mmCIF file of C-alpha atoms and ligand atoms in Angstrom:
data_model
loop_
_atom_site.group_PDB
_atom_site.id
_atom_site.type_symbol
_atom_site.label_atom_id
_atom_site.label_comp_id
_atom_site.label_asym_id
_atom_site.label_seq_id
_atom_site.Cartn_x
_atom_site.Cartn_y
_atom_site.Cartn_z
ATOM 1 C CA MET Z 1 -33.010 21.922 -18.792
ATOM 2 C CA SER Z 2 -32.961 20.670 -15.421
ATOM 3 C CA ASP Z 3 -34.364 21.380 -12.298
ATOM 4 C CA ASN Z 4 -31.178 21.391 -10.207
ATOM 5 C CA SER Z 5 -29.572 22.972 -13.318
ATOM 6 C CA LEU Z 6 -26.010 24.635 -12.259
ATOM 7 C CA ARG Z 7 -24.379 28.212 -13.588
ATOM 8 C CA PRO Z 8 -21.426 26.636 -15.736
ATOM 9 C CA GLY Z 9 -18.291 26.452 -15.141
ATOM 10 C CA VAL Z 10 -16.193 24.694 -11.891
ATOM 11 C CA VAL Z 11 -18.761 23.342 -10.095
ATOM 12 C CA THR Z 12 -17.416 22.491 -5.790
ATOM 13 C CA GLY Z 13 -19.395 21.278 -3.204
ATOM 14 C CA GLU Z 14 -23.310 21.627 -3.601
ATOM 15 C CA GLY Z 15 -22.809 22.301 -6.962
ATOM 16 C CA TYR Z 16 -20.999 19.311 -6.680
ATOM 17 C CA THR Z 17 -22.853 16.647 -5.054
ATOM 18 C CA THR Z 18 -25.545 18.032 -7.584
ATOM 19 C CA LEU Z 19 -24.346 17.070 -10.357
ATOM 20 C CA VAL Z 20 -22.682 13.160 -9.314
ATOM 21 C CA ASN Z 21 -26.717 13.245 -8.468
ATOM 22 C CA ALA Z 22 -27.764 14.656 -11.618
ATOM 23 C CA ALA Z 23 -25.634 11.411 -13.656
ATOM 24 C CA LYS Z 24 -26.747 8.604 -10.965
ATOM 25 C CA SER Z 25 -30.301 9.488 -11.256
ATOM 26 C CA GLY Z 26 -30.130 10.455 -14.691
ATOM 27 C CA GLY Z 27 -28.926 6.987 -15.815
ATOM 28 C CA TYR Z 28 -25.274 8.048 -16.920
ATOM 29 C CA ALA Z 29 -21.369 8.768 -16.346
ATOM 30 C CA LEU Z 30 -19.632 11.295 -16.089
ATOM 31 C CA PRO Z 31 -15.600 10.454 -17.986
ATOM 32 C CA ALA Z 32 -13.293 12.403 -16.146
ATOM 33 C CA VAL Z 33 -9.859 12.876 -17.869
ATOM 34 C CA ASN Z 34 -6.533 13.476 -17.752
ATOM 35 C CA VAL Z 35 -4.777 15.816 -18.541
ATOM 36 C CA VAL Z 36 -1.308 17.848 -18.726
ATOM 37 C CA GLY Z 37 -1.000 20.972 -20.079
ATOM 38 C CA THR Z 38 -3.174 23.435 -21.369
ATOM 39 C CA ASN Z 39 -3.453 21.245 -24.696
ATOM 40 C CA THR Z 40 -5.180 19.154 -23.086
ATOM 41 C CA ILE Z 41 -7.192 20.739 -20.787
ATOM 42 C CA ASN Z 42 -8.228 23.271 -23.030
ATOM 43 C CA ALA Z 43 -9.393 20.138 -25.568
ATOM 44 C CA VAL Z 44 -11.544 18.160 -22.981
ATOM 45 C CA MET Z 45 -13.726 21.784 -22.295
ATOM 46 C CA GLU Z 46 -13.951 22.005 -26.049
ATOM 47 C CA ALA Z 47 -15.325 18.224 -26.645
ATOM 48 C CA ALA Z 48 -17.157 18.874 -23.384
ATOM 49 C CA ALA Z 49 -18.949 21.366 -25.145
ATOM 50 C CA THR Z 50 -19.457 20.246 -28.031
ATOM 51 C CA ALA Z 51 -20.947 17.426 -26.822
ATOM 52 C CA ASN Z 52 -22.944 19.525 -24.909
ATOM 53 C CA SER Z 53 -21.851 17.198 -21.142
ATOM 54 C CA ASP Z 54 -20.945 18.200 -18.323
ATOM 55 C CA ILE Z 55 -17.341 16.364 -17.280
ATOM 56 C CA ILE Z 56 -14.501 15.775 -14.748
ATOM 57 C CA ILE Z 57 -10.739 17.118 -15.188
ATOM 58 C CA GLN Z 58 -8.213 15.302 -12.992
ATOM 59 C CA LEU Z 59 -4.351 15.564 -13.475
ATOM 60 C CA SER Z 60 -1.616 13.009 -11.614
ATOM 61 C CA ASN Z 61 0.596 14.132 -9.069
ATOM 62 C CA SER Z 62 3.510 13.451 -12.803
ATOM 63 C CA GLY Z 63 0.744 15.336 -14.317
ATOM 64 C CA GLY Z 64 1.443 18.336 -12.349
ATOM 65 C CA ALA Z 65 4.338 18.002 -12.779
ATOM 66 C CA PHE Z 66 5.240 18.324 -16.043
ATOM 67 C CA TYR Z 67 1.488 20.577 -15.770
ATOM 68 C CA ALA Z 68 4.223 23.006 -13.853
ATOM 69 C CA GLY Z 69 6.995 22.454 -16.720
ATOM 70 C CA ALA Z 70 9.431 19.562 -16.484
ATOM 71 C CA GLY Z 71 11.926 21.616 -16.472
ATOM 72 C CA MET Z 72 10.824 22.739 -12.500
ATOM 73 C CA PRO Z 73 14.028 22.222 -10.121
ATOM 74 C CA ASP Z 74 11.937 21.106 -7.602
ATOM 75 C CA GLY Z 75 9.765 18.124 -7.954
ATOM 76 C CA PHE Z 76 7.594 18.067 -5.739
ATOM 77 C CA GLN Z 77 6.395 21.332 -6.212
ATOM 78 C CA ALA Z 78 6.256 21.913 -9.219
ATOM 79 C CA LYS Z 79 3.569 18.520 -8.339
ATOM 80 C CA VAL Z 80 1.802 20.883 -5.698
ATOM 81 C CA MET Z 81 2.158 23.522 -8.282
ATOM 82 C CA GLY Z 82 1.698 22.357 -11.767
ATOM 83 C CA SER Z 83 -1.703 21.074 -9.875
ATOM 84 C CA VAL Z 84 -2.784 24.500 -9.197
ATOM 85 C CA ALA Z 85 -2.095 25.639 -11.839
ATOM 86 C CA ALA Z 86 -4.565 23.736 -14.094
ATOM 87 C CA ALA Z 87 -7.613 23.795 -10.964
ATOM 88 C CA GLN Z 88 -7.429 28.027 -11.421
ATOM 89 C CA HIS Z 89 -7.100 28.042 -15.655
ATOM 90 C CA ALA Z 90 -10.473 25.580 -15.778
ATOM 91 C CA HIS Z 91 -11.454 28.169 -12.091
ATOM 92 C CA LEU Z 92 -11.233 31.284 -15.082
ATOM 93 C CA LEU Z 93 -11.990 29.564 -18.206
ATOM 94 C CA ALA Z 94 -14.361 27.028 -17.669
ATOM 95 C CA GLU Z 95 -17.646 28.966 -17.202
ATOM 96 C CA HIS Z 96 -16.982 30.143 -21.204
ATOM 97 C CA TYR Z 97 -17.415 27.048 -22.588
ATOM 98 C CA GLY Z 98 -20.387 27.269 -20.831
ATOM 99 C CA ILE Z 99 -20.840 24.061 -19.059
ATOM 100 C CA CYS Z 100 -19.482 22.565 -15.931
ATOM 101 C CA VAL Z 101 -16.543 20.843 -14.439
ATOM 102 C CA ALA Z 102 -15.009 19.611 -12.153
ATOM 103 C CA MET Z 103 -11.389 19.588 -10.614
ATOM 104 C CA HIS Z 104 -9.930 16.755 -9.586
ATOM 105 C CA THR Z 105 -6.796 15.174 -8.494
ATOM 106 C CA ASP Z 106 -5.788 11.049 -9.556
ATOM 107 C CA HIS Z 107 -4.440 8.261 -8.155
ATOM 108 C CA ALA Z 108 -1.916 9.334 -4.553
ATOM 109 C CA ASN Z 109 -0.825 6.741 -2.629
ATOM 110 C CA ARG Z 110 0.457 6.741 1.019
ATOM 111 C CA ALA Z 111 4.114 7.912 -0.614
ATOM 112 C CA LEU Z 112 2.265 10.778 -2.222
ATOM 113 C CA ILE Z 113 -0.294 11.641 1.120
ATOM 114 C CA PRO Z 114 2.060 14.976 1.299
ATOM 115 C CA TRP Z 115 1.167 16.466 -1.607
ATOM 116 C CA ILE Z 116 -2.787 16.007 -1.048
ATOM 117 C CA GLU Z 117 -1.484 17.852 1.789
ATOM 118 C CA ALA Z 118 -0.102 20.375 0.346
ATOM 119 C CA LEU Z 119 -2.553 20.860 -1.763
ATOM 120 C CA LEU Z 120 -5.529 21.366 1.200
ATOM 121 C CA ASP Z 121 -3.198 23.745 2.312
ATOM 122 C CA GLU Z 122 -3.187 25.640 -1.517
ATOM 123 C CA GLY Z 123 -7.446 24.656 -1.357
ATOM 124 C CA GLU Z 124 -8.458 26.351 2.266
ATOM 125 C CA LYS Z 125 -6.158 29.670 1.212
ATOM 126 C CA TYR Z 126 -7.914 29.806 -1.830
ATOM 127 C CA TYR Z 127 -11.222 28.572 -0.295
ATOM 128 C CA GLU Z 128 -10.544 31.461 2.852
ATOM 129 C CA LYS Z 129 -10.007 34.136 -0.554
ATOM 130 C CA HIS Z 130 -12.697 33.032 -2.917
ATOM 131 C CA GLY Z 131 -15.915 30.718 -0.438
ATOM 132 C CA LYS Z 132 -14.833 27.627 -2.235
ATOM 133 C CA PRO Z 133 -12.117 25.341 -3.172
ATOM 134 C CA LEU Z 134 -9.758 25.591 -5.980
ATOM 135 C CA PHE Z 135 -10.384 21.036 -7.044
ATOM 136 C CA SER Z 136 -13.842 20.024 -6.838
ATOM 137 C CA SER Z 137 -12.382 16.248 -5.082
ATOM 138 C CA HIS Z 138 -8.878 14.629 -4.349
ATOM 139 C CA MET Z 139 -8.206 10.970 -4.546
ATOM 140 C CA LEU Z 140 -6.467 8.895 -2.075
ATOM 141 C CA ASP Z 141 -5.433 5.033 -3.224
ATOM 142 C CA LEU Z 142 -4.099 3.100 -0.154
ATOM 143 C CA SER Z 143 -5.711 0.017 -1.243
ATOM 144 C CA ALA Z 144 -1.675 -1.139 -1.723
ATOM 145 C CA ASP Z 145 -1.946 -0.774 2.385
ATOM 146 C CA PRO Z 146 -4.173 -2.760 5.322
ATOM 147 C CA ILE Z 147 -7.684 -1.088 4.356
ATOM 148 C CA ASP Z 148 -7.807 0.288 8.415
ATOM 149 C CA PHE Z 149 -4.760 1.802 7.725
ATOM 150 C CA ASN Z 150 -6.631 3.317 3.785
ATOM 151 C CA LEU Z 151 -9.818 4.141 6.555
ATOM 152 C CA SER Z 152 -8.516 5.607 8.975
ATOM 153 C CA GLU Z 153 -6.041 7.916 7.012
ATOM 154 C CA CYS Z 154 -9.557 9.090 4.488
ATOM 155 C CA ALA Z 155 -11.045 9.841 7.676
ATOM 156 C CA ARG Z 156 -8.592 11.525 8.533
ATOM 157 C CA ILE Z 157 -7.948 13.340 4.559
ATOM 158 C CA LEU Z 158 -12.327 13.694 4.475
ATOM 159 C CA GLU Z 159 -12.304 15.612 8.011
ATOM 160 C CA ARG Z 160 -10.538 18.393 6.000
ATOM 161 C CA MET Z 161 -11.644 18.305 3.395
ATOM 162 C CA ALA Z 162 -15.650 18.317 4.392
ATOM 163 C CA LYS Z 163 -14.334 21.413 6.004
ATOM 164 C CA ILE Z 164 -13.925 23.622 2.830
ATOM 165 C CA ASP Z 165 -16.884 22.454 0.541
ATOM 166 C CA MET Z 166 -14.775 19.691 -1.416
ATOM 167 C CA SER Z 167 -15.462 15.855 -1.895
ATOM 168 C CA LEU Z 168 -12.784 12.606 -1.511
ATOM 169 C CA GLU Z 169 -12.107 9.541 -3.785
ATOM 170 C CA ILE Z 170 -11.452 7.060 -1.634
ATOM 171 C CA GLU Z 171 -10.302 3.752 -3.861
ATOM 172 C CA LEU Z 172 -10.998 -0.403 -2.373
ATOM 173 C CA GLY Z 173 -9.982 -3.916 -4.144
ATOM 174 C CA VAL Z 174 -6.262 -2.469 -6.641
ATOM 175 C CA THR Z 175 -7.266 -1.694 -10.032
ATOM 176 C CA GLY Z 176 -4.198 -3.523 -12.244
ATOM 177 C CA GLY Z 177 -2.302 -1.775 -14.937
ATOM 178 C CA GLU Z 178 1.072 -0.306 -15.468
ATOM 179 C CA GLU Z 179 -0.375 3.134 -14.672
ATOM 180 C CA ASP Z 180 -0.301 1.108 -10.346
ATOM 181 C CA GLY Z 181 2.879 -0.372 -11.254
ATOM 182 C CA ILE Z 182 1.223 -3.830 -10.802
ATOM 183 C CA GLY Z 183 2.801 -5.103 -13.535
ATOM 184 C CA SER Z 184 0.071 -6.732 -17.131
ATOM 185 C CA ASP Z 185 0.442 -10.226 -16.755
ATOM 186 C CA PHE Z 186 -3.452 -10.137 -15.801
ATOM 187 C CA ASP Z 187 -4.083 -14.746 -16.868
ATOM 188 C CA GLU Z 188 -3.048 -14.968 -13.574
ATOM 189 C CA ALA Z 189 -4.254 -11.735 -11.049
ATOM 190 C CA ALA Z 190 -7.414 -12.663 -12.314
ATOM 191 C CA ASP Z 191 -8.035 -15.178 -11.129
ATOM 192 C CA ASN Z 192 -6.706 -12.855 -7.744
ATOM 193 C CA SER Z 193 -9.494 -11.832 -5.400
ATOM 194 C CA LYS Z 194 -7.407 -8.786 -4.422
ATOM 195 C CA LEU Z 195 -8.585 -7.454 -8.404
ATOM 196 C CA TYR Z 196 -12.157 -7.438 -6.960
ATOM 197 C CA THR Z 197 -13.654 -5.017 -4.237
ATOM 198 C CA GLN Z 198 -15.203 -7.275 -1.076
ATOM 199 C CA PRO Z 199 -18.529 -5.622 -0.449
ATOM 200 C CA ALA Z 200 -17.775 -6.222 3.050
ATOM 201 C CA ASP Z 201 -14.968 -3.170 2.820
ATOM 202 C CA VAL Z 202 -17.471 -0.902 0.851
ATOM 203 C CA LEU Z 203 -20.337 -1.283 4.341
ATOM 204 C CA GLN Z 204 -16.401 -0.440 6.554
ATOM 205 C CA ALA Z 205 -15.846 2.666 4.214
ATOM 206 C CA TYR Z 206 -19.343 3.615 4.427
ATOM 207 C CA ASP Z 207 -19.482 3.109 7.697
ATOM 208 C CA LEU Z 208 -17.408 5.124 8.657
ATOM 209 C CA LEU Z 209 -16.555 8.038 5.744
ATOM 210 C CA ASN Z 210 -20.092 8.789 4.887
ATOM 211 C CA PRO Z 211 -20.956 10.722 8.488
ATOM 212 C CA ILE Z 212 -17.850 13.309 8.105
ATOM 213 C CA GLY Z 213 -18.479 13.836 4.307
ATOM 214 C CA HIS Z 214 -18.750 13.241 1.051
ATOM 215 C CA PHE Z 215 -16.970 10.695 -0.736
ATOM 216 C CA SER Z 216 -16.685 8.043 -3.870
ATOM 217 C CA VAL Z 217 -15.482 4.475 -4.380
ATOM 218 C CA ALA Z 218 -12.644 3.192 -6.767
ATOM 219 C CA ALA Z 219 -14.524 -0.135 -7.019
ATOM 220 C CA SER Z 220 -12.593 -3.425 -8.768
ATOM 221 C CA PHE Z 221 -14.320 -5.560 -11.084
ATOM 222 C CA GLY Z 222 -11.563 -6.493 -12.781
ATOM 223 C CA ASN Z 223 -11.131 -2.866 -14.602
ATOM 224 C CA VAL Z 224 -7.230 -2.526 -15.257
ATOM 225 C CA HIS Z 225 -5.724 0.439 -16.927
ATOM 226 C CA GLY Z 226 -4.566 0.877 -19.941
ATOM 227 C CA VAL Z 227 -5.359 -1.274 -22.428
ATOM 228 C CA TYR Z 228 -4.553 -4.847 -23.010
ATOM 229 C CA LYS Z 229 -6.228 -7.383 -25.666
ATOM 230 C CA PRO Z 230 -9.291 -8.827 -25.775
ATOM 231 C CA GLY Z 231 -10.987 -11.431 -23.473
ATOM 232 C CA ASN Z 232 -7.855 -10.548 -20.776
ATOM 233 C CA VAL Z 233 -10.490 -9.141 -19.177
ATOM 234 C CA LYS Z 234 -13.406 -9.733 -17.414
ATOM 235 C CA LEU Z 235 -15.246 -7.456 -15.697
ATOM 236 C CA ARG Z 236 -17.644 -8.196 -12.720
ATOM 237 C CA PRO Z 237 -19.944 -4.498 -12.819
ATOM 238 C CA GLU Z 238 -22.912 -7.536 -10.381
ATOM 239 C CA ILE Z 239 -19.766 -6.685 -8.228
ATOM 240 C CA LEU Z 240 -21.001 -2.695 -7.714
ATOM 241 C CA LYS Z 241 -23.941 -4.800 -7.470
ATOM 242 C CA ASN Z 242 -23.577 -5.986 -4.641
ATOM 243 C CA SER Z 243 -21.856 -3.725 -2.563
ATOM 244 C CA GLN Z 244 -24.910 -1.402 -3.184
ATOM 245 C CA SER Z 245 -27.001 -4.038 -1.703
ATOM 246 C CA LEU Z 246 -24.731 -4.406 1.279
ATOM 247 C CA VAL Z 247 -24.607 -0.999 2.487
ATOM 248 C CA GLN Z 248 -28.738 0.043 0.991
ATOM 249 C CA GLU Z 249 -29.905 -3.256 3.200
ATOM 250 C CA THR Z 250 -27.920 -2.526 6.528
ATOM 251 C CA HIS Z 251 -29.255 1.276 6.659
ATOM 252 C CA GLY Z 252 -32.033 1.471 4.561
ATOM 253 C CA THR Z 253 -31.315 3.827 1.534
ATOM 254 C CA GLY Z 254 -32.903 4.833 -1.446
ATOM 255 C CA ASN Z 255 -31.434 3.176 -4.040
ATOM 256 C CA ASN Z 256 -27.258 2.654 -4.861
ATOM 257 C CA PRO Z 257 -25.932 5.027 -1.980
ATOM 258 C CA LEU Z 258 -22.285 5.327 -3.411
ATOM 259 C CA HIS Z 259 -21.421 7.276 -5.582
ATOM 260 C CA LEU Z 260 -18.697 4.339 -7.688
ATOM 261 C CA VAL Z 261 -15.827 5.271 -10.151
ATOM 262 C CA PHE Z 262 -14.445 3.459 -13.515
ATOM 263 C CA HIS Z 263 -11.201 2.953 -13.231
ATOM 264 C CA GLY Z 264 -8.864 1.815 -16.994
ATOM 265 C CA GLY Z 265 -12.282 2.544 -18.599
ATOM 266 C CA SER Z 266 -10.182 2.772 -21.956
ATOM 267 C CA GLY Z 267 -11.519 0.043 -24.565
ATOM 268 C CA SER Z 268 -14.389 -1.215 -21.848
ATOM 269 C CA GLU Z 269 -16.730 -3.432 -24.117
ATOM 270 C CA LYS Z 270 -20.664 -0.326 -24.079
ATOM 271 C CA ALA Z 271 -22.178 -3.169 -22.265
ATOM 272 C CA LYS Z 272 -20.458 -3.571 -19.212
ATOM 273 C CA ILE Z 273 -20.344 0.160 -18.383
ATOM 274 C CA THR Z 274 -23.141 0.265 -18.966
ATOM 275 C CA GLU Z 275 -24.697 -2.121 -16.330
ATOM 276 C CA ALA Z 276 -21.439 -0.591 -14.202
ATOM 277 C CA VAL Z 277 -23.512 3.063 -14.823
ATOM 278 C CA GLY Z 278 -26.569 0.755 -13.316
ATOM 279 C CA TYR Z 279 -25.693 0.255 -10.201
ATOM 280 C CA GLY Z 280 -24.610 4.177 -9.667
ATOM 281 C CA VAL Z 281 -21.512 4.189 -11.142
ATOM 282 C CA PHE Z 282 -20.872 8.375 -11.925
ATOM 283 C CA LYS Z 283 -17.791 8.637 -13.425
ATOM 284 C CA MET Z 284 -15.410 6.695 -15.819
ATOM 285 C CA ASN Z 285 -11.889 7.017 -16.146
ATOM 286 C CA ILE Z 286 -10.005 8.061 -19.320
ATOM 287 C CA ASP Z 287 -6.740 9.235 -19.812
ATOM 288 C CA THR Z 288 -4.777 5.761 -22.337
ATOM 289 C CA ASP Z 289 -7.436 6.136 -24.978
ATOM 290 C CA THR Z 290 -6.754 9.914 -25.037
ATOM 291 C CA GLN Z 291 -3.496 9.656 -25.223
ATOM 292 C CA PHE Z 292 -3.626 8.556 -28.702
ATOM 293 C CA ALA Z 293 -6.790 10.601 -29.984
ATOM 294 C CA PHE Z 294 -3.857 13.502 -29.319
ATOM 295 C CA SER Z 295 -0.910 11.562 -30.022
ATOM 296 C CA GLU Z 296 -2.075 9.715 -33.468
ATOM 297 C CA PRO Z 297 -2.909 12.482 -35.169
ATOM 298 C CA VAL Z 298 0.516 14.586 -34.707
ATOM 299 C CA GLY Z 299 2.302 11.572 -35.683
ATOM 300 C CA ARG Z 300 -0.340 11.562 -38.410
ATOM 301 C CA PHE Z 301 0.933 15.423 -39.606
ATOM 302 C CA VAL Z 302 4.576 15.019 -39.303
ATOM 303 C CA ASN Z 303 4.305 12.227 -41.287
ATOM 304 C CA GLU Z 304 2.277 14.062 -44.269
ATOM 305 C CA ASN Z 305 5.389 17.219 -43.946
ATOM 306 C CA PRO Z 306 7.924 15.279 -43.203
ATOM 307 C CA ARG Z 307 10.654 17.780 -44.849
ATOM 308 C CA ALA Z 308 8.802 20.546 -42.883
ATOM 309 C CA PHE Z 309 10.144 18.810 -39.133
ATOM 310 C CA LEU Z 310 13.778 18.661 -41.097
ATOM 311 C CA TYR Z 311 13.886 22.199 -42.449
ATOM 312 C CA GLN Z 312 12.444 25.974 -42.333
ATOM 313 C CA VAL Z 313 12.551 26.458 -45.965
ATOM 314 C CA ASP Z 314 13.998 23.194 -48.469
ATOM 315 C CA PRO Z 315 17.226 23.617 -49.738
ATOM 316 C CA GLN Z 316 15.835 21.487 -52.623
ATOM 317 C CA ASP Z 317 13.299 23.451 -54.307
ATOM 318 C CA GLY Z 318 13.150 27.133 -51.341
ATOM 319 C CA THR Z 319 9.678 26.253 -50.376
ATOM 320 C CA PRO Z 320 9.270 27.975 -47.348
ATOM 321 C CA TYR Z 321 7.512 25.310 -44.010
ATOM 322 C CA LYS Z 322 6.939 28.304 -41.145
ATOM 323 C CA LYS Z 323 2.962 27.557 -41.447
ATOM 324 C CA PHE Z 324 3.543 22.973 -40.631
ATOM 325 C CA TYR Z 325 6.396 23.800 -37.610
ATOM 326 C CA ASP Z 326 4.356 26.332 -36.637
ATOM 327 C CA PRO Z 327 3.224 23.513 -33.073
ATOM 328 C CA ARG Z 328 -0.697 25.453 -33.000
ATOM 329 C CA LYS Z 329 -0.631 23.737 -36.443
ATOM 330 C CA TYR Z 330 0.172 19.472 -35.062
ATOM 331 C CA LEU Z 331 -0.888 20.057 -30.840
ATOM 332 C CA ARG Z 332 -4.424 21.848 -32.935
ATOM 333 C CA ALA Z 333 -4.301 18.426 -34.862
ATOM 334 C CA GLY Z 334 -4.149 16.563 -31.476
ATOM 335 C CA GLU Z 335 -7.029 18.717 -29.839
ATOM 336 C CA LEU Z 336 -8.859 18.049 -32.410
ATOM 337 C CA GLY Z 337 -8.433 14.206 -31.501
ATOM 338 C CA ILE Z 338 -9.156 14.747 -28.159
ATOM 339 C CA VAL Z 339 -12.183 15.933 -29.012
ATOM 340 C CA ALA Z 340 -13.659 14.085 -31.599
ATOM 341 C CA ARG Z 341 -13.008 10.432 -28.907
ATOM 342 C CA LEU Z 342 -14.040 11.982 -25.947
ATOM 343 C CA GLN Z 343 -17.401 12.054 -28.079
ATOM 344 C CA GLU Z 344 -18.051 8.895 -28.750
ATOM 345 C CA ALA Z 345 -16.894 8.361 -24.864
ATOM 346 C CA CYS Z 346 -19.876 11.344 -23.904
ATOM 347 C CA GLU Z 347 -22.207 8.704 -26.206
ATOM 348 C CA ASP Z 348 -21.163 5.203 -24.230
ATOM 349 C CA LEU Z 349 -21.568 7.121 -21.436
ATOM 350 C CA GLY Z 350 -25.034 8.821 -21.007
ATOM 351 C CA SER Z 351 -24.000 11.935 -20.785
ATOM 352 C CA LYS Z 352 -23.940 13.582 -24.009
ATOM 353 C CA GLY Z 353 -27.085 16.401 -24.157
ATOM 354 C CA ARG Z 354 -27.230 16.475 -20.627
ATOM 355 C CA SER Z 355 -25.675 19.336 -19.225
ATOM 356 C CA ILE Z 356 -27.204 20.042 -16.738
ATOM 357 C CA ALA Z 357 -25.674 24.079 -16.962
ATOM 358 C CA GLU Z 358 -26.938 27.126 -17.644
ATOM 359 C CA SER Z 359 -27.155 28.172 -20.903
HETATM 360 ZN ZN1 ZN A 401 -6.430 4.652 -12.172
#
């Protein structure tokens, strides 16, 4: 346990910055895992507790909607209230897992700014009541828009977030891959300078946002969402180093002044991950890998017990199948798949055994 230890549970404000700084100075990064419901959120907390690692839990807008229920009539309301429900779930339960959890929302493009603003309405209400925000941070991804619009909107939203002790993640440069609908033609895209964040843009962001509040940068260095054939993607972590150096030299800061985020980390080489972490990456997003980690054992369970998914009682020999089709059986198999996959992630990122939660 370090001097910087925190009470277990959801961390926000100073607790969140302590968590970020502990990772950066300790030379490790935290997995940031997308969840879509109680099974996945609980599995991620269990995984973190098992690895004795702190963890970042995040929801996309569609993950939030699914959390509220795919049948909820008002789709926008579902995106908002489902995300709120997930955050409240974590506030209630995380401390009982004995680790620190940062709650975050994933990509919000221009069309989703109203989602973020509605979440801030809820966050402000929660802050008034509890003295802390619902979420530790939100992401605003306006990387598809001109940089001036991107940064002025980020500044406007961060002004509001800073008042309730929240951090903002921004994106500069475009992360390729399915999640963003950019397509998967990376042989061509890899030559595109838009796929690599420009250090001058990062400096512009730092100049504008650093005086306002706490923020982090998802930078593009050849990373892509989803998993593709090896060799299709050329990761260039030195781009992160160049951005850090430019800010450090311009402002005379200490080493690695920027808090960097690695999107599209599923399937990355361990050496490149370690290099990126050395350049100030404290958060690596993991979504695709944990989706498969959940679904693969569920599929195996169904394949091993096919008749239990056709009959309650076998018409041939009268075997009762209740103990196989009980949803807890296969959902638990999926949860354990996530727990196992995240042990590897915590090892790759160096966060295993490094929780700063008081025991
Ligand atoms: Zn992403």
